[in-house]
Amino acid sequence: MLTKIIKVDPLNPEKGAISEAAGVIKRGGLVAFPTETVYGLGGDATSEEACRAIYEAKGRESDNPLIVHIGSVEQLKPMVGRVEGGVSRALPVIWPGPVTLVFRRNRKFPDCASRGLDTVAVRMPAHRVALELIKASGVPIAAPSANRSKRPSATSADDVKEELGGRIDMILDSGEATFGIESTVIDVTRRPCAVLRPGAFTREELSRYLGDIIIPTASVSAPRAPGMKYRHYAPYKKLALASGRMILELSRMKDKKIAILCSEETAGRLGRECLVIPIGSRSDPYSIAKNLFGSFRKLERSGAEAGVIEPVEERGIGLAIMNRVEKATKGVVVSNREQLRRFLEADSSSWMD
Ligand code: TXA
Ligand code: MG
């Protein structure tokens, strides 16, 4: 399949491009489009065929439901059951924005994006191109992140091309995604609300609008967040978390087989003989979120055999960053030489499972 790539102005989307992309969606085809979080792989959320094509293009497990993207709050009404008053009042404040809400699904709304669950995850993205595309298509758009299953999300059209080129009809290219990390997924079917996936909208800020928000323990959240049980965000090379001391020690070894993914501040303290991939500034954790998946891709393209990454503080946007890092590293931590030896000896292919 030939994937057509069209450049679109992020602030003032060209009408021709939008109507061509909407035509693809209406015909049941797939269009990757920018959102403020990451690029999405969109198809008609009410079409069984389009949803099936999304799973095929990504190689995604068929029980992992898709987020349905809408362009107005009116579009939500036929999709969901009763929405609690507090949540309903919060909608115009948090949408459009990087937060996905899981509602009870109206039985009349097709369940192809929800994979038969009695809930539906919905988000109104804060990106002109996404909103115009949804409006012009006339249907809600189901869109997972535009990467092959288990891989880091795509934050640019080039990433999408690398992941899905030749497997989808079209890519709308509007440059880099603003946040670079996916939306926060919140279960609003019960009180208090629960975070199913930390993301670009911090829990601290969201709780101002939704009241208390709990982080459920794994055993409670697993059945409610079907996607979280799968491996995610894996670069093609081994990656481990490393302590500050270990990073310093590694840099002194002058061994370019191991890339060091760290903040600009830390990078500034390391010598030039080691291979450093700066992620962003510690004084602006959002810059680390924005560059995180890109740094995984730089590791893949580098000459290094493996990478180590510096942790960030787990609060605010740091919670979402560390959630992605923990999955990408499989929770492997290197804080002494013995752990480093075991990490370097481990089979790379096991990182991709
Ligand atoms: O920022 C984002 O959320 C991006 C952009 C494109 O909107 N989308 C995205 O989609 O990250 P995806 O498919 O990569 O992740 C969606 C997550 C998965 O963990 C999935 O299991 C969960 O949302 N999800 C979807 N529907 C759900 C439902 N009904 N109940 C619980 N979790 C659900
Ligand atoms: Mg994803």
mmCIF file of C-alpha atoms and ligand atoms in Angstrom:
data_model
loop_
_atom_site.group_PDB
_atom_site.id
_atom_site.type_symbol
_atom_site.label_atom_id
_atom_site.label_comp_id
_atom_site.label_asym_id
_atom_site.label_seq_id
_atom_site.Cartn_x
_atom_site.Cartn_y
_atom_site.Cartn_z
ATOM 1 C CA MET A 1 0.000 0.000 0.000
ATOM 2 C CA LEU A 2 1.256 3.497 -0.812
ATOM 3 C CA THR A 3 1.111 5.834 2.199
ATOM 4 C CA LYS A 4 0.403 9.397 1.104
ATOM 5 C CA ILE A 5 2.070 12.043 3.291
ATOM 6 C CA ILE A 6 0.557 15.537 3.316
ATOM 7 C CA LYS A 7 2.027 18.525 5.145
ATOM 8 C CA VAL A 8 -0.632 20.431 7.091
ATOM 9 C CA ASP A 9 -0.307 23.738 8.925
ATOM 10 C CA PRO A 10 -0.904 22.936 12.636
ATOM 11 C CA LEU A 11 -2.569 26.279 13.396
ATOM 12 C CA ASN A 12 -4.402 26.891 10.150
ATOM 13 C CA PRO A 13 -5.031 23.495 8.518
ATOM 14 C CA GLU A 14 -5.465 23.601 4.728
ATOM 15 C CA LYS A 15 -9.073 22.695 3.840
ATOM 16 C CA GLY A 16 -8.063 20.557 0.853
ATOM 17 C CA ALA A 17 -5.811 18.324 2.936
ATOM 18 C CA ILE A 18 -8.428 17.923 5.657
ATOM 19 C CA SER A 19 -11.187 17.003 3.214
ATOM 20 C CA GLU A 20 -8.944 14.494 1.433
ATOM 21 C CA ALA A 21 -8.085 12.853 4.782
ATOM 22 C CA ALA A 22 -11.745 12.908 5.861
ATOM 23 C CA GLY A 23 -12.606 11.153 2.584
ATOM 24 C CA VAL A 24 -10.222 8.333 3.532
ATOM 25 C CA ILE A 25 -11.829 8.010 6.993
ATOM 26 C CA LYS A 26 -15.356 7.983 5.490
ATOM 27 C CA ARG A 27 -14.339 5.172 3.139
ATOM 28 C CA GLY A 28 -13.141 3.092 6.111
ATOM 29 C CA GLY A 29 -9.428 3.829 5.515
ATOM 30 C CA LEU A 30 -6.701 4.824 7.999
ATOM 31 C CA VAL A 31 -5.148 8.267 8.501
ATOM 32 C CA ALA A 32 -2.369 9.053 10.983
ATOM 33 C CA PHE A 33 -2.853 12.560 12.345
ATOM 34 C CA PRO A 34 -1.210 14.859 14.885
ATOM 35 C CA THR A 35 -2.632 15.482 18.342
ATOM 36 C CA GLU A 36 -1.122 17.559 21.134
ATOM 37 C CA THR A 37 0.095 14.364 22.879
ATOM 38 C CA VAL A 38 1.394 11.963 20.196
ATOM 39 C CA TYR A 39 0.374 11.073 16.631
ATOM 40 C CA GLY A 40 -2.762 8.913 16.418
ATOM 41 C CA LEU A 41 -3.701 6.231 13.884
ATOM 42 C CA GLY A 42 -7.287 7.126 13.038
ATOM 43 C CA GLY A 43 -10.208 5.236 11.606
ATOM 44 C CA ASP A 44 -14.036 5.485 11.799
ATOM 45 C CA ALA A 45 -14.878 4.423 15.386
ATOM 46 C CA THR A 46 -18.305 3.199 14.269
ATOM 47 C CA SER A 47 -16.948 0.920 11.522
ATOM 48 C CA GLU A 48 -16.072 -2.673 12.317
ATOM 49 C CA GLU A 49 -13.792 -2.836 9.231
ATOM 50 C CA ALA A 50 -11.904 0.363 10.054
ATOM 51 C CA CYS A 51 -11.308 -0.753 13.653
ATOM 52 C CA ARG A 52 -10.144 -4.160 12.452
ATOM 53 C CA ALA A 53 -7.715 -2.457 10.024
ATOM 54 C CA ILE A 54 -6.233 -0.431 12.912
ATOM 55 C CA TYR A 55 -5.451 -3.642 14.839
ATOM 56 C CA GLU A 56 -3.907 -5.190 11.746
ATOM 57 C CA ALA A 57 -1.736 -2.186 10.861
ATOM 58 C CA LYS A 58 -0.388 -1.955 14.423
ATOM 59 C CA GLY A 59 -0.200 -5.674 15.164
ATOM 60 C CA ARG A 60 -2.144 -4.834 18.326
ATOM 61 C CA GLU A 61 -3.637 -7.422 20.681
ATOM 62 C CA SER A 62 -7.315 -7.634 19.858
ATOM 63 C CA ASP A 63 -8.531 -7.244 23.465
ATOM 64 C CA ASN A 64 -6.854 -3.851 23.962
ATOM 65 C CA PRO A 65 -9.558 -1.189 23.376
ATOM 66 C CA LEU A 66 -9.094 2.065 21.445
ATOM 67 C CA ILE A 67 -9.685 5.661 22.511
ATOM 68 C CA VAL A 68 -12.525 7.339 20.596
ATOM 69 C CA HIS A 69 -11.740 10.958 19.615
ATOM 70 C CA ILE A 70 -14.524 13.524 19.403
ATOM 71 C CA GLY A 71 -14.750 17.113 18.183
ATOM 72 C CA SER A 72 -17.516 18.421 20.470
ATOM 73 C CA VAL A 73 -19.230 17.514 23.748
ATOM 74 C CA GLU A 74 -22.476 16.906 21.745
ATOM 75 C CA GLN A 75 -20.742 14.014 20.033
ATOM 76 C CA LEU A 76 -20.251 12.358 23.438
ATOM 77 C CA LYS A 77 -23.950 12.108 24.314
ATOM 78 C CA PRO A 78 -24.990 9.192 22.068
ATOM 79 C CA MET A 79 -21.876 7.245 23.045
ATOM 80 C CA VAL A 80 -22.216 7.071 26.808
ATOM 81 C CA GLY A 81 -24.638 6.247 29.605
ATOM 82 C CA ARG A 82 -25.398 8.635 32.457
ATOM 83 C CA VAL A 83 -22.516 10.997 33.239
ATOM 84 C CA GLU A 84 -22.154 12.058 36.855
ATOM 85 C CA GLY A 85 -22.846 15.798 37.426
ATOM 86 C CA GLY A 86 -19.345 16.677 38.686
ATOM 87 C CA VAL A 87 -17.741 15.019 35.663
ATOM 88 C CA SER A 88 -20.181 16.675 33.284
ATOM 89 C CA ARG A 89 -19.355 20.126 34.695
ATOM 90 C CA ALA A 90 -15.613 19.434 34.372
ATOM 91 C CA LEU A 91 -15.816 18.515 30.669
ATOM 92 C CA PRO A 92 -15.699 22.043 29.195
ATOM 93 C CA VAL A 93 -12.671 22.813 31.362
ATOM 94 C CA ILE A 94 -10.539 19.735 30.682
ATOM 95 C CA TRP A 95 -11.520 19.313 27.014
ATOM 96 C CA PRO A 96 -10.124 19.811 24.500
ATOM 97 C CA GLY A 97 -6.993 18.493 26.199
ATOM 98 C CA PRO A 98 -4.652 15.584 26.918
ATOM 99 C CA VAL A 99 -7.050 13.579 29.084
ATOM 100 C CA THR A 100 -9.095 10.507 28.182
ATOM 101 C CA LEU A 101 -12.156 9.619 30.233
ATOM 102 C CA VAL A 102 -13.565 6.100 30.514
ATOM 103 C CA PHE A 103 -17.398 6.180 30.635
ATOM 104 C CA ARG A 104 -20.138 3.557 30.715
ATOM 105 C CA ARG A 105 -20.918 2.861 27.061
ATOM 106 C CA ASN A 106 -24.377 3.415 25.646
ATOM 107 C CA ARG A 107 -25.336 -0.031 24.350
ATOM 108 C CA LYS A 108 -26.441 1.498 21.070
ATOM 109 C CA PHE A 109 -22.963 2.837 20.357
ATOM 110 C CA PRO A 110 -20.886 0.311 18.373
ATOM 111 C CA ASP A 111 -18.464 -1.666 20.524
ATOM 112 C CA CYS A 112 -15.747 -2.218 17.906
ATOM 113 C CA ALA A 113 -13.365 0.333 19.479
ATOM 114 C CA SER A 114 -14.281 -0.871 22.997
ATOM 115 C CA ARG A 115 -13.753 -4.550 22.131
ATOM 116 C CA GLY A 116 -17.089 -5.508 23.597
ATOM 117 C CA LEU A 117 -16.480 -3.816 26.981
ATOM 118 C CA ASP A 118 -19.405 -1.996 28.580
ATOM 119 C CA THR A 119 -17.211 1.115 28.793
ATOM 120 C CA VAL A 120 -15.810 3.511 26.197
ATOM 121 C CA ALA A 121 -12.692 5.712 26.448
ATOM 122 C CA VAL A 122 -13.204 9.179 24.948
ATOM 123 C CA ARG A 123 -10.973 12.188 24.362
ATOM 124 C CA MET A 124 -11.310 15.568 22.659
ATOM 125 C CA PRO A 125 -7.805 16.442 21.442
ATOM 126 C CA ALA A 126 -6.502 20.025 21.615
ATOM 127 C CA HIS A 127 -5.077 20.131 18.100
ATOM 128 C CA ARG A 128 -6.624 22.029 15.201
ATOM 129 C CA VAL A 129 -5.768 19.350 12.653
ATOM 130 C CA ALA A 130 -7.310 16.577 14.773
ATOM 131 C CA LEU A 131 -10.452 18.610 15.508
ATOM 132 C CA GLU A 132 -10.930 19.637 11.860
ATOM 133 C CA LEU A 133 -10.426 16.057 10.709
ATOM 134 C CA ILE A 134 -13.039 14.734 13.150
ATOM 135 C CA LYS A 135 -15.486 17.449 12.115
ATOM 136 C CA ALA A 136 -14.978 16.889 8.378
ATOM 137 C CA SER A 137 -15.264 13.101 8.748
ATOM 138 C CA GLY A 138 -18.635 13.411 10.484
ATOM 139 C CA VAL A 139 -17.856 10.416 12.736
ATOM 140 C CA PRO A 140 -15.950 9.904 15.980
ATOM 141 C CA ILE A 141 -12.421 8.681 15.230
ATOM 142 C CA ALA A 142 -10.860 5.693 16.998
ATOM 143 C CA ALA A 143 -7.133 6.318 17.354
ATOM 144 C CA PRO A 144 -4.418 4.492 19.231
ATOM 145 C CA SER A 145 -0.902 5.927 19.171
ATOM 146 C CA ALA A 146 0.538 5.624 15.647
ATOM 147 C CA ASN A 147 3.245 3.048 16.369
ATOM 148 C CA ARG A 148 3.579 -0.700 15.883
ATOM 149 C CA SER A 149 2.342 -2.552 18.951
ATOM 150 C CA LYS A 150 4.804 -2.504 21.931
ATOM 151 C CA ARG A 151 6.951 0.224 20.325
ATOM 152 C CA PRO A 152 7.541 3.809 21.508
ATOM 153 C CA SER A 153 4.763 6.204 20.455
ATOM 154 C CA ALA A 154 5.304 8.390 17.393
ATOM 155 C CA THR A 155 5.822 12.087 18.126
ATOM 156 C CA SER A 156 6.485 13.204 14.530
ATOM 157 C CA ALA A 157 5.312 12.255 11.046
ATOM 158 C CA ASP A 158 8.757 10.751 10.372
ATOM 159 C CA ASP A 159 8.271 8.435 13.351
ATOM 160 C CA VAL A 160 4.872 7.405 11.972
ATOM 161 C CA LYS A 161 6.408 6.716 8.572
ATOM 162 C CA GLU A 162 9.101 4.577 10.201
ATOM 163 C CA GLU A 163 6.484 2.620 12.172
ATOM 164 C CA LEU A 164 3.561 2.344 9.773
ATOM 165 C CA GLY A 165 4.698 3.494 6.318
ATOM 166 C CA GLY A 166 3.212 1.201 3.656
ATOM 167 C CA ARG A 167 0.555 -0.117 6.067
ATOM 168 C CA ILE A 168 -1.840 2.859 6.186
ATOM 169 C CA ASP A 169 -3.438 5.196 3.632
ATOM 170 C CA MET A 170 -2.262 8.602 4.758
ATOM 171 C CA ILE A 171 -0.165 10.618 7.220
ATOM 172 C CA LEU A 172 -0.947 14.248 8.031
ATOM 173 C CA ASP A 173 2.375 15.894 8.888
ATOM 174 C CA SER A 174 2.125 18.901 11.231
ATOM 175 C CA GLY A 175 5.549 18.677 12.836
ATOM 176 C CA GLU A 176 6.392 17.649 16.385
ATOM 177 C CA ALA A 177 3.695 16.794 18.944
ATOM 178 C CA THR A 178 3.581 19.325 21.789
ATOM 179 C CA PHE A 179 3.575 17.063 24.858
ATOM 180 C CA GLY A 180 5.270 13.997 23.369
ATOM 181 C CA ILE A 181 3.623 11.704 25.912
ATOM 182 C CA GLU A 182 0.132 10.174 25.745
ATOM 183 C CA SER A 183 -3.018 11.409 27.443
ATOM 184 C CA THR A 184 -3.918 10.629 31.045
ATOM 185 C CA VAL A 185 -6.604 7.919 31.161
ATOM 186 C CA ILE A 186 -9.145 8.354 33.977
ATOM 187 C CA ASP A 187 -11.950 5.974 34.915
ATOM 188 C CA VAL A 188 -14.958 8.180 35.715
ATOM 189 C CA THR A 189 -17.466 5.326 36.005
ATOM 190 C CA ARG A 190 -17.087 5.363 39.781
ATOM 191 C CA ARG A 191 -16.172 7.676 42.649
ATOM 192 C CA PRO A 192 -13.486 8.480 43.445
ATOM 193 C CA CYS A 193 -12.165 8.567 39.864
ATOM 194 C CA ALA A 194 -9.108 6.433 39.180
ATOM 195 C CA VAL A 195 -5.987 6.934 37.037
ATOM 196 C CA LEU A 196 -5.674 4.001 34.641
ATOM 197 C CA ARG A 197 -2.661 5.497 32.852
ATOM 198 C CA PRO A 198 -0.705 8.561 34.031
ATOM 199 C CA GLY A 199 -0.179 11.011 31.179
ATOM 200 C CA ALA A 200 0.290 14.532 29.923
ATOM 201 C CA PHE A 201 -2.422 16.043 32.173
ATOM 202 C CA THR A 202 -1.156 15.707 35.735
ATOM 203 C CA ARG A 203 -3.260 14.032 38.402
ATOM 204 C CA GLU A 204 -2.626 16.975 40.739
ATOM 205 C CA GLU A 205 -4.171 19.398 38.250
ATOM 206 C CA LEU A 206 -7.007 17.082 37.205
ATOM 207 C CA SER A 207 -8.142 16.589 40.784
ATOM 208 C CA ARG A 208 -8.975 20.302 40.904
ATOM 209 C CA TYR A 209 -11.774 19.545 38.443
ATOM 210 C CA LEU A 210 -12.664 15.902 39.182
ATOM 211 C CA GLY A 211 -12.161 15.738 42.961
ATOM 212 C CA ASP A 212 -10.096 12.957 44.542
ATOM 213 C CA ILE A 213 -8.383 10.711 42.027
ATOM 214 C CA ILE A 214 -6.921 7.446 43.231
ATOM 215 C CA ILE A 215 -4.110 5.401 41.716
ATOM 216 C CA PRO A 216 -5.501 1.865 41.969
ATOM 217 C CA THR A 217 -3.208 -1.017 42.888
ATOM 218 C CA ALA A 218 -2.208 -3.273 40.001
ATOM 219 C CA SER A 219 -4.645 -6.044 40.948
ATOM 220 C CA VAL A 220 -7.581 -3.640 40.918
ATOM 221 C CA SER A 221 -6.539 -1.675 37.836
ATOM 222 C CA ALA A 222 -5.589 -4.609 35.584
ATOM 223 C CA PRO A 223 -9.122 -5.647 34.647
ATOM 224 C CA ARG A 224 -10.153 -1.990 34.261
ATOM 225 C CA ALA A 225 -7.229 -0.985 32.017
ATOM 226 C CA PRO A 226 -6.808 -3.848 29.590
ATOM 227 C CA GLY A 227 -3.912 -2.179 27.755
ATOM 228 C CA MET A 228 -1.689 -1.770 30.776
ATOM 229 C CA LYS A 229 -0.881 -5.461 31.069
ATOM 230 C CA TYR A 230 0.956 -5.436 27.751
ATOM 231 C CA ARG A 231 4.561 -4.526 27.221
ATOM 232 C CA HIS A 232 5.000 -1.035 25.813
ATOM 233 C CA TYR A 233 7.420 1.587 24.576
ATOM 234 C CA ALA A 234 10.250 -0.875 23.912
ATOM 235 C CA PRO A 235 13.224 0.385 21.895
ATOM 236 C CA TYR A 236 15.023 -2.231 19.782
ATOM 237 C CA LYS A 237 17.987 -2.009 22.153
ATOM 238 C CA LYS A 238 18.306 -2.915 25.824
ATOM 239 C CA LEU A 239 17.572 -0.083 28.214
ATOM 240 C CA ALA A 240 17.945 0.052 32.012
ATOM 241 C CA LEU A 241 17.446 2.666 34.684
ATOM 242 C CA ALA A 242 20.725 3.785 36.224
ATOM 243 C CA SER A 243 21.571 5.560 39.453
ATOM 244 C CA GLY A 244 23.398 8.900 39.295
ATOM 245 C CA ARG A 245 26.566 7.288 40.651
ATOM 246 C CA MET A 246 26.459 4.541 38.027
ATOM 247 C CA ILE A 247 25.995 7.091 35.242
ATOM 248 C CA LEU A 248 29.074 8.961 36.402
ATOM 249 C CA GLU A 249 31.039 5.732 36.611
ATOM 250 C CA LEU A 250 29.884 4.645 33.136
ATOM 251 C CA SER A 251 30.903 7.965 31.643
ATOM 252 C CA ARG A 252 34.393 7.532 33.079
ATOM 253 C CA MET A 253 34.704 4.110 31.427
ATOM 254 C CA LYS A 254 34.657 5.958 28.079
ATOM 255 C CA ASP A 255 32.786 3.047 26.604
ATOM 256 C CA LYS A 256 30.607 4.079 23.671
ATOM 257 C CA LYS A 257 28.810 0.741 23.663
ATOM 258 C CA ILE A 258 26.452 2.103 26.273
ATOM 259 C CA ALA A 259 24.514 5.283 25.541
ATOM 260 C CA ILE A 260 23.591 7.491 28.502
ATOM 261 C CA LEU A 261 20.098 9.032 28.255
ATOM 262 C CA CYS A 262 19.982 11.870 30.778
ATOM 263 C CA SER A 263 19.013 15.456 31.485
ATOM 264 C CA GLU A 264 21.010 18.287 29.919
ATOM 265 C CA GLU A 265 22.223 19.198 33.409
ATOM 266 C CA THR A 266 23.690 15.727 33.972
ATOM 267 C CA ALA A 267 25.042 15.626 30.410
ATOM 268 C CA GLY A 268 26.947 18.820 31.139
ATOM 269 C CA ARG A 269 28.800 17.077 33.969
ATOM 270 C CA LEU A 270 29.874 14.050 31.905
ATOM 271 C CA GLY A 271 33.017 13.978 29.799
ATOM 272 C CA ARG A 272 32.986 14.055 26.012
ATOM 273 C CA GLU A 273 34.362 10.554 25.579
ATOM 274 C CA CYS A 274 31.102 8.802 26.388
ATOM 275 C CA LEU A 275 27.962 8.580 24.238
ATOM 276 C CA VAL A 276 25.325 10.899 25.720
ATOM 277 C CA ILE A 277 21.743 11.396 24.502
ATOM 278 C CA PRO A 278 20.325 14.444 26.297
ATOM 279 C CA ILE A 279 16.558 14.188 26.881
ATOM 280 C CA GLY A 280 15.598 17.642 28.151
ATOM 281 C CA SER A 281 16.123 19.960 31.075
ATOM 282 C CA ARG A 282 15.484 18.972 34.676
ATOM 283 C CA SER A 283 14.285 22.526 35.303
ATOM 284 C CA ASP A 284 11.484 21.873 32.766
ATOM 285 C CA PRO A 285 10.276 18.262 33.163
ATOM 286 C CA TYR A 286 7.835 18.789 30.256
ATOM 287 C CA SER A 287 10.852 19.029 27.959
ATOM 288 C CA ILE A 288 11.902 15.567 29.160
ATOM 289 C CA ALA A 289 8.396 14.220 28.421
ATOM 290 C CA LYS A 290 8.508 15.796 24.962
ATOM 291 C CA ASN A 291 11.856 14.246 24.009
ATOM 292 C CA LEU A 292 11.510 10.897 25.796
ATOM 293 C CA PHE A 293 10.313 8.679 22.922
ATOM 294 C CA GLY A 294 12.610 10.540 20.518
ATOM 295 C CA SER A 295 15.548 9.674 22.796
ATOM 296 C CA PHE A 296 14.589 5.974 22.588
ATOM 297 C CA ARG A 297 14.677 6.286 18.794
ATOM 298 C CA LYS A 298 18.069 8.048 18.955
ATOM 299 C CA LEU A 299 19.357 5.122 21.030
ATOM 300 C CA GLU A 300 18.182 2.748 18.295
ATOM 301 C CA ARG A 301 19.963 4.747 15.598
ATOM 302 C CA SER A 302 23.153 5.199 17.652
ATOM 303 C CA GLY A 303 26.135 2.870 17.497
ATOM 304 C CA ALA A 304 25.519 1.805 21.112
ATOM 305 C CA GLU A 305 24.543 -1.747 21.995
ATOM 306 C CA ALA A 306 22.471 -0.710 24.989
ATOM 307 C CA GLY A 307 21.360 2.352 26.897
ATOM 308 C CA VAL A 308 20.917 3.484 30.460
ATOM 309 C CA ILE A 309 18.514 6.221 31.484
ATOM 310 C CA GLU A 310 18.453 8.614 34.409
ATOM 311 C CA PRO A 311 15.248 8.628 36.490
ATOM 312 C CA VAL A 312 13.179 11.758 37.147
ATOM 313 C CA GLU A 313 11.201 12.629 40.254
ATOM 314 C CA GLU A 314 7.823 10.848 40.270
ATOM 315 C CA ARG A 315 5.499 13.776 40.655
ATOM 316 C CA GLY A 316 3.581 15.995 38.251
ATOM 317 C CA ILE A 317 4.506 15.042 34.699
ATOM 318 C CA GLY A 318 7.316 12.924 36.209
ATOM 319 C CA LEU A 319 4.760 10.231 37.077
ATOM 320 C CA ALA A 320 3.927 9.716 33.394
ATOM 321 C CA ILE A 321 7.591 9.862 32.373
ATOM 322 C CA MET A 322 8.585 7.184 34.898
ATOM 323 C CA ASN A 323 5.598 5.008 33.928
ATOM 324 C CA ARG A 324 6.917 4.898 30.326
ATOM 325 C CA VAL A 325 10.527 4.454 31.470
ATOM 326 C CA GLU A 326 9.623 1.564 33.762
ATOM 327 C CA LYS A 327 7.910 -0.237 30.900
ATOM 328 C CA ALA A 328 10.720 0.468 28.429
ATOM 329 C CA THR A 329 13.345 -0.796 30.900
ATOM 330 C CA LYS A 330 11.217 -3.697 32.144
ATOM 331 C CA GLY A 331 11.969 -2.289 35.600
ATOM 332 C CA VAL A 332 15.662 -3.241 35.316
ATOM 333 C CA VAL A 333 17.849 -1.007 37.482
ATOM 334 C CA VAL A 334 21.617 -0.796 37.308
ATOM 335 C CA SER A 335 23.159 0.670 40.429
ATOM 336 C CA ASN A 336 26.385 -1.338 40.831
ATOM 337 C CA ARG A 337 28.935 -3.182 38.701
ATOM 338 C CA GLU A 338 27.387 -6.593 39.254
ATOM 339 C CA GLN A 339 24.005 -5.362 38.027
ATOM 340 C CA LEU A 340 25.743 -3.689 35.090
ATOM 341 C CA ARG A 341 27.478 -6.957 34.167
ATOM 342 C CA ARG A 342 24.202 -8.876 34.277
ATOM 343 C CA PHE A 343 22.445 -6.203 32.218
ATOM 344 C CA LEU A 344 25.148 -6.263 29.538
ATOM 345 C CA GLU A 345 25.054 -10.055 29.384
ATOM 346 C CA ALA A 346 21.253 -10.244 29.093
ATOM 347 C CA ASP A 347 19.791 -11.203 25.738
ATOM 348 C CA SER A 348 18.662 -8.103 23.793
ATOM 349 C CA SER A 349 15.719 -9.840 22.200
ATOM 350 C CA SER A 350 14.162 -10.442 25.634
ATOM 351 C CA TRP A 351 13.744 -6.642 25.895
ATOM 352 C CA MET A 352 11.263 -6.715 23.045
ATOM 353 C CA ASP A 353 8.971 -9.431 24.455
HETATM 354 O O1 TXA B 1 -2.676 10.581 23.851
HETATM 355 C C1 TXA B 1 -3.266 9.545 23.595
HETATM 356 O O2 TXA B 1 -4.024 8.984 24.412
HETATM 357 C C2 TXA B 1 -3.040 8.941 22.195
HETATM 358 C C3 TXA B 1 -3.616 9.926 21.181
HETATM 359 C C4 TXA B 1 -3.542 9.415 19.779
HETATM 360 O O3 TXA B 1 -4.916 10.281 21.543
HETATM 361 N N1 TXA B 1 -3.683 7.659 22.105
HETATM 362 C C5 TXA B 1 -3.226 6.564 22.766
HETATM 363 O O4 TXA B 1 -3.925 5.410 22.490
HETATM 364 O O5 TXA B 1 -2.267 6.587 23.518
HETATM 365 P P1 TXA B 1 -3.405 3.938 22.886
HETATM 366 O O6 TXA B 1 -4.318 3.007 22.207
HETATM 367 O O7 TXA B 1 -1.972 3.836 22.562
HETATM 368 O O8 TXA B 1 -3.630 3.862 24.426
HETATM 369 C C6 TXA B 1 -4.951 3.848 24.921
HETATM 370 C C7 TXA B 1 -5.003 3.317 26.323
HETATM 371 C C8 TXA B 1 -4.693 1.828 26.368
HETATM 372 O O9 TXA B 1 -3.908 1.569 27.528
HETATM 373 C C9 TXA B 1 -6.071 1.199 26.475
HETATM 374 O O10 TXA B 1 -6.051 -0.062 27.117
HETATM 375 C C10 TXA B 1 -6.827 2.229 27.282
HETATM 376 O O11 TXA B 1 -6.351 3.470 26.809
HETATM 377 N N2 TXA B 1 -8.295 2.110 27.057
HETATM 378 C C11 TXA B 1 -8.969 2.300 25.922
HETATM 379 N N3 TXA B 1 -10.291 2.048 26.086
HETATM 380 C C12 TXA B 1 -10.449 1.697 27.377
HETATM 381 C C13 TXA B 1 -11.581 1.314 28.182
HETATM 382 N N4 TXA B 1 -12.799 1.243 27.685
HETATM 383 N N5 TXA B 1 -11.355 1.014 29.481
HETATM 384 C C14 TXA B 1 -10.094 1.088 30.001
HETATM 385 N N6 TXA B 1 -8.996 1.444 29.305
HETATM 386 C C15 TXA B 1 -9.168 1.742 27.999
HETATM 387 MG MG MG B 2 -0.047 3.275 22.516
#
